[in-house]
Every structure is written in C-alpha cells, then in structure tokens.
Amino acid sequence: MTVFKYIEDKDMFQAFFHKMLCKRLVTEASASEEAERSMIAKLKHMCGFEYTSKLERLLTDVALSRDNSDIF
C-alpha cells in the first residue's frame, strides 16, 4: 500500500486491478479469496466505497456462483 500512495492515476490502477482480479478469479489463480478481500479493504480505506464497489461486487458474484454450482 506504500507504493499505491504514490500512484498518480488511481483510476487506471483500479481498471488494471479489476482486469487482473477477473483473470485470477476465472483461472482460480488467486492466492486466496481472503487475500483478495484484504487488498480490497485496504483500497476501500484509502479511496472510499465507490472506488471498490465493483471489486466487491465481483467477489460477491463469484461466491454466489460457487454456491449455486455446489447446489446443482
């Protein structure tokens, strides 16, 4: 998070992070869902709810999809 403070174009970082998060979730290459949630929480603390709402929604959708798949 120290480096994030010095990034000038935080919107560009968000777009890149969103794209890479999607890729990690689809390929199941993420270290853990908890690690992803922790990073999003740190971004939320620094930039606010609006900055992370799409990222949080993405994780929620993946969890719901996983739950629905388990049911069937």
PDB file of N, CA and C in Angstrom:
ATOM      1  N   MET A   1       0.817  -1.189   0.000  1.00  0.00           N
ATOM      2  CA  MET A   1       0.000   0.000   0.000  1.00  0.00           C
ATOM      3  C   MET A   1       0.864   1.257   0.000  1.00  0.00           C
ATOM      4  N   THR A   2       2.108   1.107   0.395  1.00  0.00           N
ATOM      5  CA  THR A   2       3.008   2.255   0.386  1.00  0.00           C
ATOM      6  C   THR A   2       3.184   2.778  -1.029  1.00  0.00           C
ATOM      7  N   VAL A   3       3.349   1.887  -1.977  1.00  0.00           N
ATOM      8  CA  VAL A   3       3.535   2.289  -3.371  1.00  0.00           C
ATOM      9  C   VAL A   3       2.259   2.924  -3.921  1.00  0.00           C
ATOM     10  N   PHE A   4       1.102   2.423  -3.510  1.00  0.00           N
ATOM     11  CA  PHE A   4      -0.178   2.926  -4.010  1.00  0.00           C
ATOM     12  C   PHE A   4      -0.338   4.418  -3.740  1.00  0.00           C
ATOM     13  N   LYS A   5       0.181   4.882  -2.623  1.00  0.00           N
ATOM     14  CA  LYS A   5       0.075   6.306  -2.280  1.00  0.00           C
ATOM     15  C   LYS A   5       0.708   7.194  -3.345  1.00  0.00           C
ATOM     16  N   TYR A   6       1.732   6.663  -4.021  1.00  0.00           N
ATOM     17  CA  TYR A   6       2.485   7.462  -4.979  1.00  0.00           C
ATOM     18  C   TYR A   6       1.983   7.326  -6.419  1.00  0.00           C
ATOM     19  N   ILE A   7       0.984   6.497  -6.629  1.00  0.00           N
ATOM     20  CA  ILE A   7       0.419   6.344  -7.970  1.00  0.00           C
ATOM     21  C   ILE A   7      -0.470   7.553  -8.256  1.00  0.00           C
ATOM     22  N   GLU A   8      -0.193   8.221  -9.362  1.00  0.00           N
ATOM     23  CA  GLU A   8      -0.953   9.420  -9.704  1.00  0.00           C
ATOM     24  C   GLU A   8      -2.318   9.080 -10.297  1.00  0.00           C
ATOM     25  N   ASP A   9      -2.372   8.112 -11.193  1.00  0.00           N
ATOM     26  CA  ASP A   9      -3.619   7.764 -11.870  1.00  0.00           C
ATOM     27  C   ASP A   9      -4.261   6.553 -11.190  1.00  0.00           C
ATOM     28  N   LYS A  10      -4.961   6.825 -10.107  1.00  0.00           N
ATOM     29  CA  LYS A  10      -5.572   5.747  -9.325  1.00  0.00           C
ATOM     30  C   LYS A  10      -6.712   5.060 -10.082  1.00  0.00           C
ATOM     31  N   ASP A  11      -7.361   5.772 -10.990  1.00  0.00           N
ATOM     32  CA  ASP A  11      -8.413   5.159 -11.802  1.00  0.00           C
ATOM     33  C   ASP A  11      -7.830   4.122 -12.760  1.00  0.00           C
ATOM     34  N   MET A  12      -6.673   4.418 -13.305  1.00  0.00           N
ATOM     35  CA  MET A  12      -6.001   3.462 -14.187  1.00  0.00           C
ATOM     36  C   MET A  12      -5.589   2.223 -13.388  1.00  0.00           C
ATOM     37  N   PHE A  13      -5.101   2.434 -12.173  1.00  0.00           N
ATOM     38  CA  PHE A  13      -4.743   1.304 -11.310  1.00  0.00           C
ATOM     39  C   PHE A  13      -5.975   0.454 -11.030  1.00  0.00           C
ATOM     40  N   GLN A  14      -7.103   1.104 -10.755  1.00  0.00           N
ATOM     41  CA  GLN A  14      -8.340   0.372 -10.466  1.00  0.00           C
ATOM     42  C   GLN A  14      -8.751  -0.477 -11.666  1.00  0.00           C
ATOM     43  N   ALA A  15      -8.686   0.080 -12.853  1.00  0.00           N
ATOM     44  CA  ALA A  15      -9.062  -0.660 -14.061  1.00  0.00           C
ATOM     45  C   ALA A  15      -8.144  -1.865 -14.260  1.00  0.00           C
ATOM     46  N   PHE A  16      -6.849  -1.664 -14.069  1.00  0.00           N
ATOM     47  CA  PHE A  16      -5.887  -2.759 -14.214  1.00  0.00           C
ATOM     48  C   PHE A  16      -6.110  -3.813 -13.139  1.00  0.00           C
ATOM     49  N   PHE A  17      -6.321  -3.385 -11.897  1.00  0.00           N
ATOM     50  CA  PHE A  17      -6.544  -4.318 -10.793  1.00  0.00           C
ATOM     51  C   PHE A  17      -7.819  -5.126 -11.035  1.00  0.00           C
ATOM     52  N   HIS A  18      -8.872  -4.464 -11.518  1.00  0.00           N
ATOM     53  CA  HIS A  18     -10.138  -5.139 -11.814  1.00  0.00           C
ATOM     54  C   HIS A  18      -9.927  -6.214 -12.885  1.00  0.00           C
ATOM     55  N   LYS A  19      -9.226  -5.851 -13.944  1.00  0.00           N
ATOM     56  CA  LYS A  19      -8.966  -6.793 -15.035  1.00  0.00           C
ATOM     57  C   LYS A  19      -8.180  -7.996 -14.532  1.00  0.00           C
ATOM     58  N   MET A  20      -7.142  -7.746 -13.746  1.00  0.00           N
ATOM     59  CA  MET A  20      -6.312  -8.840 -13.245  1.00  0.00           C
ATOM     60  C   MET A  20      -7.055  -9.670 -12.201  1.00  0.00           C
ATOM     61  N   LEU A  21      -7.905  -9.044 -11.398  1.00  0.00           N
ATOM     62  CA  LEU A  21      -8.713  -9.785 -10.426  1.00  0.00           C
ATOM     63  C   LEU A  21      -9.660 -10.730 -11.162  1.00  0.00           C
ATOM     64  N   CYS A  22     -10.288 -10.246 -12.218  1.00  0.00           N
ATOM     65  CA  CYS A  22     -11.164 -11.107 -13.023  1.00  0.00           C
ATOM     66  C   CYS A  22     -10.395 -12.314 -13.541  1.00  0.00           C
ATOM     67  N   LYS A  23      -9.216 -12.059 -14.069  1.00  0.00           N
ATOM     68  CA  LYS A  23      -8.398 -13.143 -14.606  1.00  0.00           C
ATOM     69  C   LYS A  23      -8.028 -14.142 -13.508  1.00  0.00           C
ATOM     70  N   ARG A  24      -7.644 -13.640 -12.330  1.00  0.00           N
ATOM     71  CA  ARG A  24      -7.281 -14.539 -11.224  1.00  0.00           C
ATOM     72  C   ARG A  24      -8.470 -15.362 -10.762  1.00  0.00           C
ATOM     73  N   LEU A  25      -9.643 -14.758 -10.707  1.00  0.00           N
ATOM     74  CA  LEU A  25     -10.827 -15.475 -10.240  1.00  0.00           C
ATOM     75  C   LEU A  25     -11.295 -16.519 -11.251  1.00  0.00           C
ATOM     76  N   VAL A  26     -11.257 -16.187 -12.528  1.00  0.00           N
ATOM     77  CA  VAL A  26     -11.702 -17.121 -13.561  1.00  0.00           C
ATOM     78  C   VAL A  26     -10.761 -18.321 -13.655  1.00  0.00           C
ATOM     79  N   THR A  27      -9.471 -18.074 -13.562  1.00  0.00           N
ATOM     80  CA  THR A  27      -8.493 -19.162 -13.673  1.00  0.00           C
ATOM     81  C   THR A  27      -8.187 -19.810 -12.328  1.00  0.00           C
ATOM     82  N   GLU A  28      -8.838 -19.314 -11.285  1.00  0.00           N
ATOM     83  CA  GLU A  28      -8.618 -19.799  -9.915  1.00  0.00           C
ATOM     84  C   GLU A  28      -7.133 -19.732  -9.537  1.00  0.00           C
ATOM     85  N   ALA A  29      -6.488 -18.644  -9.943  1.00  0.00           N
ATOM     86  CA  ALA A  29      -5.071 -18.451  -9.679  1.00  0.00           C
ATOM     87  C   ALA A  29      -4.816 -17.551  -8.472  1.00  0.00           C
ATOM     88  N   SER A  30      -5.867 -17.114  -7.819  1.00  0.00           N
ATOM     89  CA  SER A  30      -5.728 -16.237  -6.664  1.00  0.00           C
ATOM     90  C   SER A  30      -5.127 -17.003  -5.488  1.00  0.00           C
ATOM     91  N   ALA A  31      -4.305 -16.321  -4.704  1.00  0.00           N
ATOM     92  CA  ALA A  31      -3.718 -16.951  -3.515  1.00  0.00           C
ATOM     93  C   ALA A  31      -4.821 -17.399  -2.571  1.00  0.00           C
ATOM     94  N   SER A  32      -5.782 -16.533  -2.334  1.00  0.00           N
ATOM     95  CA  SER A  32      -6.957 -16.885  -1.539  1.00  0.00           C
ATOM     96  C   SER A  32      -7.983 -15.769  -1.677  1.00  0.00           C
ATOM     97  N   GLU A  33      -9.222 -16.134  -1.465  1.00  0.00           N
ATOM     98  CA  GLU A  33     -10.281 -15.128  -1.516  1.00  0.00           C
ATOM     99  C   GLU A  33     -10.096 -14.127  -0.385  1.00  0.00           C
ATOM    100  N   GLU A  34      -9.614 -14.602   0.742  1.00  0.00           N
ATOM    101  CA  GLU A  34      -9.385 -13.718   1.891  1.00  0.00           C
ATOM    102  C   GLU A  34      -8.309 -12.678   1.574  1.00  0.00           C
ATOM    103  N   ALA A  35      -7.268 -13.073   0.850  1.00  0.00           N
ATOM    104  CA  ALA A  35      -6.218 -12.130   0.457  1.00  0.00           C
ATOM    105  C   ALA A  35      -6.782 -11.058  -0.475  1.00  0.00           C
ATOM    106  N   GLU A  36      -7.643 -11.467  -1.392  1.00  0.00           N
ATOM    107  CA  GLU A  36      -8.270 -10.506  -2.310  1.00  0.00           C
ATOM    108  C   GLU A  36      -9.157  -9.537  -1.528  1.00  0.00           C
ATOM    109  N   ARG A  37      -9.943 -10.065  -0.599  1.00  0.00           N
ATOM    110  CA  ARG A  37     -10.817  -9.208   0.224  1.00  0.00           C
ATOM    111  C   ARG A  37      -9.995  -8.239   1.078  1.00  0.00           C
ATOM    112  N   SER A  38      -8.867  -8.708   1.576  1.00  0.00           N
ATOM    113  CA  SER A  38      -7.997  -7.856   2.390  1.00  0.00           C
ATOM    114  C   SER A  38      -7.449  -6.688   1.567  1.00  0.00           C
ATOM    115  N   MET A  39      -7.006  -6.978   0.353  1.00  0.00           N
ATOM    116  CA  MET A  39      -6.482  -5.923  -0.520  1.00  0.00           C
ATOM    117  C   MET A  39      -7.582  -4.921  -0.862  1.00  0.00           C
ATOM    118  N   ILE A  40      -8.770  -5.416  -1.151  1.00  0.00           N
ATOM    119  CA  ILE A  40      -9.891  -4.530  -1.474  1.00  0.00           C
ATOM    120  C   ILE A  40     -10.257  -3.675  -0.267  1.00  0.00           C
ATOM    121  N   ALA A  41     -10.195  -4.245   0.922  1.00  0.00           N
ATOM    122  CA  ALA A  41     -10.484  -3.476   2.142  1.00  0.00           C
ATOM    123  C   ALA A  41      -9.463  -2.358   2.326  1.00  0.00           C
ATOM    124  N   LYS A  42      -8.204  -2.632   2.022  1.00  0.00           N
ATOM    125  CA  LYS A  42      -7.166  -1.595   2.131  1.00  0.00           C
ATOM    126  C   LYS A  42      -7.408  -0.482   1.118  1.00  0.00           C
ATOM    127  N   LEU A  43      -7.776  -0.862  -0.099  1.00  0.00           N
ATOM    128  CA  LEU A  43      -8.092   0.146  -1.117  1.00  0.00           C
ATOM    129  C   LEU A  43      -9.314   0.964  -0.714  1.00  0.00           C
ATOM    130  N   LYS A  44     -10.299   0.298  -0.132  1.00  0.00           N
ATOM    131  CA  LYS A  44     -11.511   0.980   0.322  1.00  0.00           C
ATOM    132  C   LYS A  44     -11.179   1.992   1.406  1.00  0.00           C
ATOM    133  N   HIS A  45     -10.299   1.622   2.316  1.00  0.00           N
ATOM    134  CA  HIS A  45      -9.894   2.521   3.396  1.00  0.00           C
ATOM    135  C   HIS A  45      -9.198   3.765   2.835  1.00  0.00           C
ATOM    136  N   MET A  46      -8.392   3.588   1.790  1.00  0.00           N
ATOM    137  CA  MET A  46      -7.637   4.707   1.227  1.00  0.00           C
ATOM    138  C   MET A  46      -8.447   5.552   0.248  1.00  0.00           C
ATOM    139  N   CYS A  47      -9.359   4.909  -0.512  1.00  0.00           N
ATOM    140  CA  CYS A  47     -10.023   5.619  -1.610  1.00  0.00           C
ATOM    141  C   CYS A  47     -11.534   5.733  -1.483  1.00  0.00           C
ATOM    142  N   GLY A  48     -12.126   4.985  -0.574  1.00  0.00           N
ATOM    143  CA  GLY A  48     -13.566   5.082  -0.384  1.00  0.00           C
ATOM    144  C   GLY A  48     -14.351   3.944  -1.019  1.00  0.00           C
ATOM    145  N   PHE A  49     -15.637   3.915  -0.661  1.00  0.00           N
ATOM    146  CA  PHE A  49     -16.533   2.840  -1.089  1.00  0.00           C
ATOM    147  C   PHE A  49     -16.706   2.793  -2.603  1.00  0.00           C
ATOM    148  N   GLU A  50     -16.889   3.956  -3.217  1.00  0.00           N
ATOM    149  CA  GLU A  50     -17.140   3.995  -4.654  1.00  0.00           C
ATOM    150  C   GLU A  50     -15.998   3.388  -5.450  1.00  0.00           C
ATOM    151  N   TYR A  51     -14.783   3.593  -4.988  1.00  0.00           N
ATOM    152  CA  TYR A  51     -13.595   3.091  -5.683  1.00  0.00           C
ATOM    153  C   TYR A  51     -13.588   1.571  -5.726  1.00  0.00           C
ATOM    154  N   THR A  52     -14.102   0.928  -4.684  1.00  0.00           N
ATOM    155  CA  THR A  52     -14.008  -0.527  -4.583  1.00  0.00           C
ATOM    156  C   THR A  52     -15.331  -1.256  -4.798  1.00  0.00           C
ATOM    157  N   SER A  53     -16.399  -0.546  -5.061  1.00  0.00           N
ATOM    158  CA  SER A  53     -17.711  -1.205  -5.152  1.00  0.00           C
ATOM    159  C   SER A  53     -17.753  -2.272  -6.247  1.00  0.00           C
ATOM    160  N   LYS A  54     -17.163  -2.011  -7.409  1.00  0.00           N
ATOM    161  CA  LYS A  54     -17.151  -3.001  -8.486  1.00  0.00           C
ATOM    162  C   LYS A  54     -16.330  -4.226  -8.096  1.00  0.00           C
ATOM    163  N   LEU A  55     -15.229  -3.995  -7.404  1.00  0.00           N
ATOM    164  CA  LEU A  55     -14.372  -5.107  -6.983  1.00  0.00           C
ATOM    165  C   LEU A  55     -15.086  -5.984  -5.961  1.00  0.00           C
ATOM    166  N   GLU A  56     -15.765  -5.348  -5.012  1.00  0.00           N
ATOM    167  CA  GLU A  56     -16.504  -6.106  -4.002  1.00  0.00           C
ATOM    168  C   GLU A  56     -17.645  -6.884  -4.646  1.00  0.00           C
ATOM    169  N   ARG A  57     -18.324  -6.259  -5.594  1.00  0.00           N
ATOM    170  CA  ARG A  57     -19.425  -6.924  -6.285  1.00  0.00           C
ATOM    171  C   ARG A  57     -18.921  -8.137  -7.065  1.00  0.00           C
ATOM    172  N   LEU A  58     -17.745  -8.016  -7.640  1.00  0.00           N
ATOM    173  CA  LEU A  58     -17.151  -9.126  -8.379  1.00  0.00           C
ATOM    174  C   LEU A  58     -16.906 -10.324  -7.463  1.00  0.00           C
ATOM    175  N   LEU A  59     -16.340 -10.085  -6.292  1.00  0.00           N
ATOM    176  CA  LEU A  59     -16.105 -11.174  -5.344  1.00  0.00           C
ATOM    177  C   LEU A  59     -17.420 -11.776  -4.851  1.00  0.00           C
ATOM    178  N   THR A  60     -18.416 -10.942  -4.631  1.00  0.00           N
ATOM    179  CA  THR A  60     -19.727 -11.433  -4.203  1.00  0.00           C
ATOM    180  C   THR A  60     -20.352 -12.313  -5.281  1.00  0.00           C
ATOM    181  N   ASP A  61     -20.257 -11.874  -6.533  1.00  0.00           N
ATOM    182  CA  ASP A  61     -20.814 -12.654  -7.638  1.00  0.00           C
ATOM    183  C   ASP A  61     -20.123 -14.006  -7.778  1.00  0.00           C
ATOM    184  N   VAL A  62     -18.820 -14.033  -7.601  1.00  0.00           N
ATOM    185  CA  VAL A  62     -18.077 -15.292  -7.691  1.00  0.00           C
ATOM    186  C   VAL A  62     -18.504 -16.235  -6.572  1.00  0.00           C
ATOM    187  N   ALA A  63     -18.664 -15.711  -5.370  1.00  0.00           N
ATOM    188  CA  ALA A  63     -19.090 -16.539  -4.238  1.00  0.00           C
ATOM    189  C   ALA A  63     -20.498 -17.085  -4.471  1.00  0.00           C
ATOM    190  N   LEU A  64     -21.404 -16.250  -4.973  1.00  0.00           N
ATOM    191  CA  LEU A  64     -22.767 -16.706  -5.269  1.00  0.00           C
ATOM    192  C   LEU A  64     -22.771 -17.765  -6.368  1.00  0.00           C
ATOM    193  N   SER A  65     -21.957 -17.562  -7.373  1.00  0.00           N
ATOM    194  CA  SER A  65     -21.860 -18.527  -8.460  1.00  0.00           C
ATOM    195  C   SER A  65     -21.346 -19.868  -7.947  1.00  0.00           C
ATOM    196  N   ARG A  66     -20.346 -19.811  -7.084  1.00  0.00           N
ATOM    197  CA  ARG A  66     -19.788 -21.033  -6.499  1.00  0.00           C
ATOM    198  C   ARG A  66     -20.850 -21.756  -5.668  1.00  0.00           C
ATOM    199  N   ASP A  67     -21.603 -21.004  -4.881  1.00  0.00           N
ATOM    200  CA  ASP A  67     -22.661 -21.598  -4.058  1.00  0.00           C
ATOM    201  C   ASP A  67     -23.748 -22.239  -4.923  1.00  0.00           C
ATOM    202  N   ASN A  68     -24.148 -21.543  -5.983  1.00  0.00           N
ATOM    203  CA  ASN A  68     -25.169 -22.089  -6.881  1.00  0.00           C
ATOM    204  C   ASN A  68     -24.674 -23.342  -7.597  1.00  0.00           C
ATOM    205  N   SER A  69     -23.414 -23.354  -7.978  1.00  0.00           N
ATOM    206  CA  SER A  69     -22.845 -24.535  -8.629  1.00  0.00           C
ATOM    207  C   SER A  69     -22.816 -25.720  -7.680  1.00  0.00           C
ATOM    208  N   ASP A  70     -22.528 -25.471  -6.419  1.00  0.00           N
ATOM    209  CA  ASP A  70     -22.494 -26.543  -5.427  1.00  0.00           C
ATOM    210  C   ASP A  70     -23.875 -27.141  -5.199  1.00  0.00           C
ATOM    211  N   ILE A  71     -24.911 -26.319  -5.305  1.00  0.00           N
ATOM    212  CA  ILE A  71     -26.278 -26.795  -5.102  1.00  0.00           C
ATOM    213  C   ILE A  71     -26.677 -27.768  -6.209  1.00  0.00           C
ATOM    214  N   PHE A  72     -26.272 -27.456  -7.445  1.00  0.00           N
ATOM    215  CA  PHE A  72     -26.632 -28.314  -8.576  1.00  0.00           C
ATOM    216  C   PHE A  72     -25.566 -29.337  -8.739  1.00  0.00           C
TER     217      PHE A  72
END
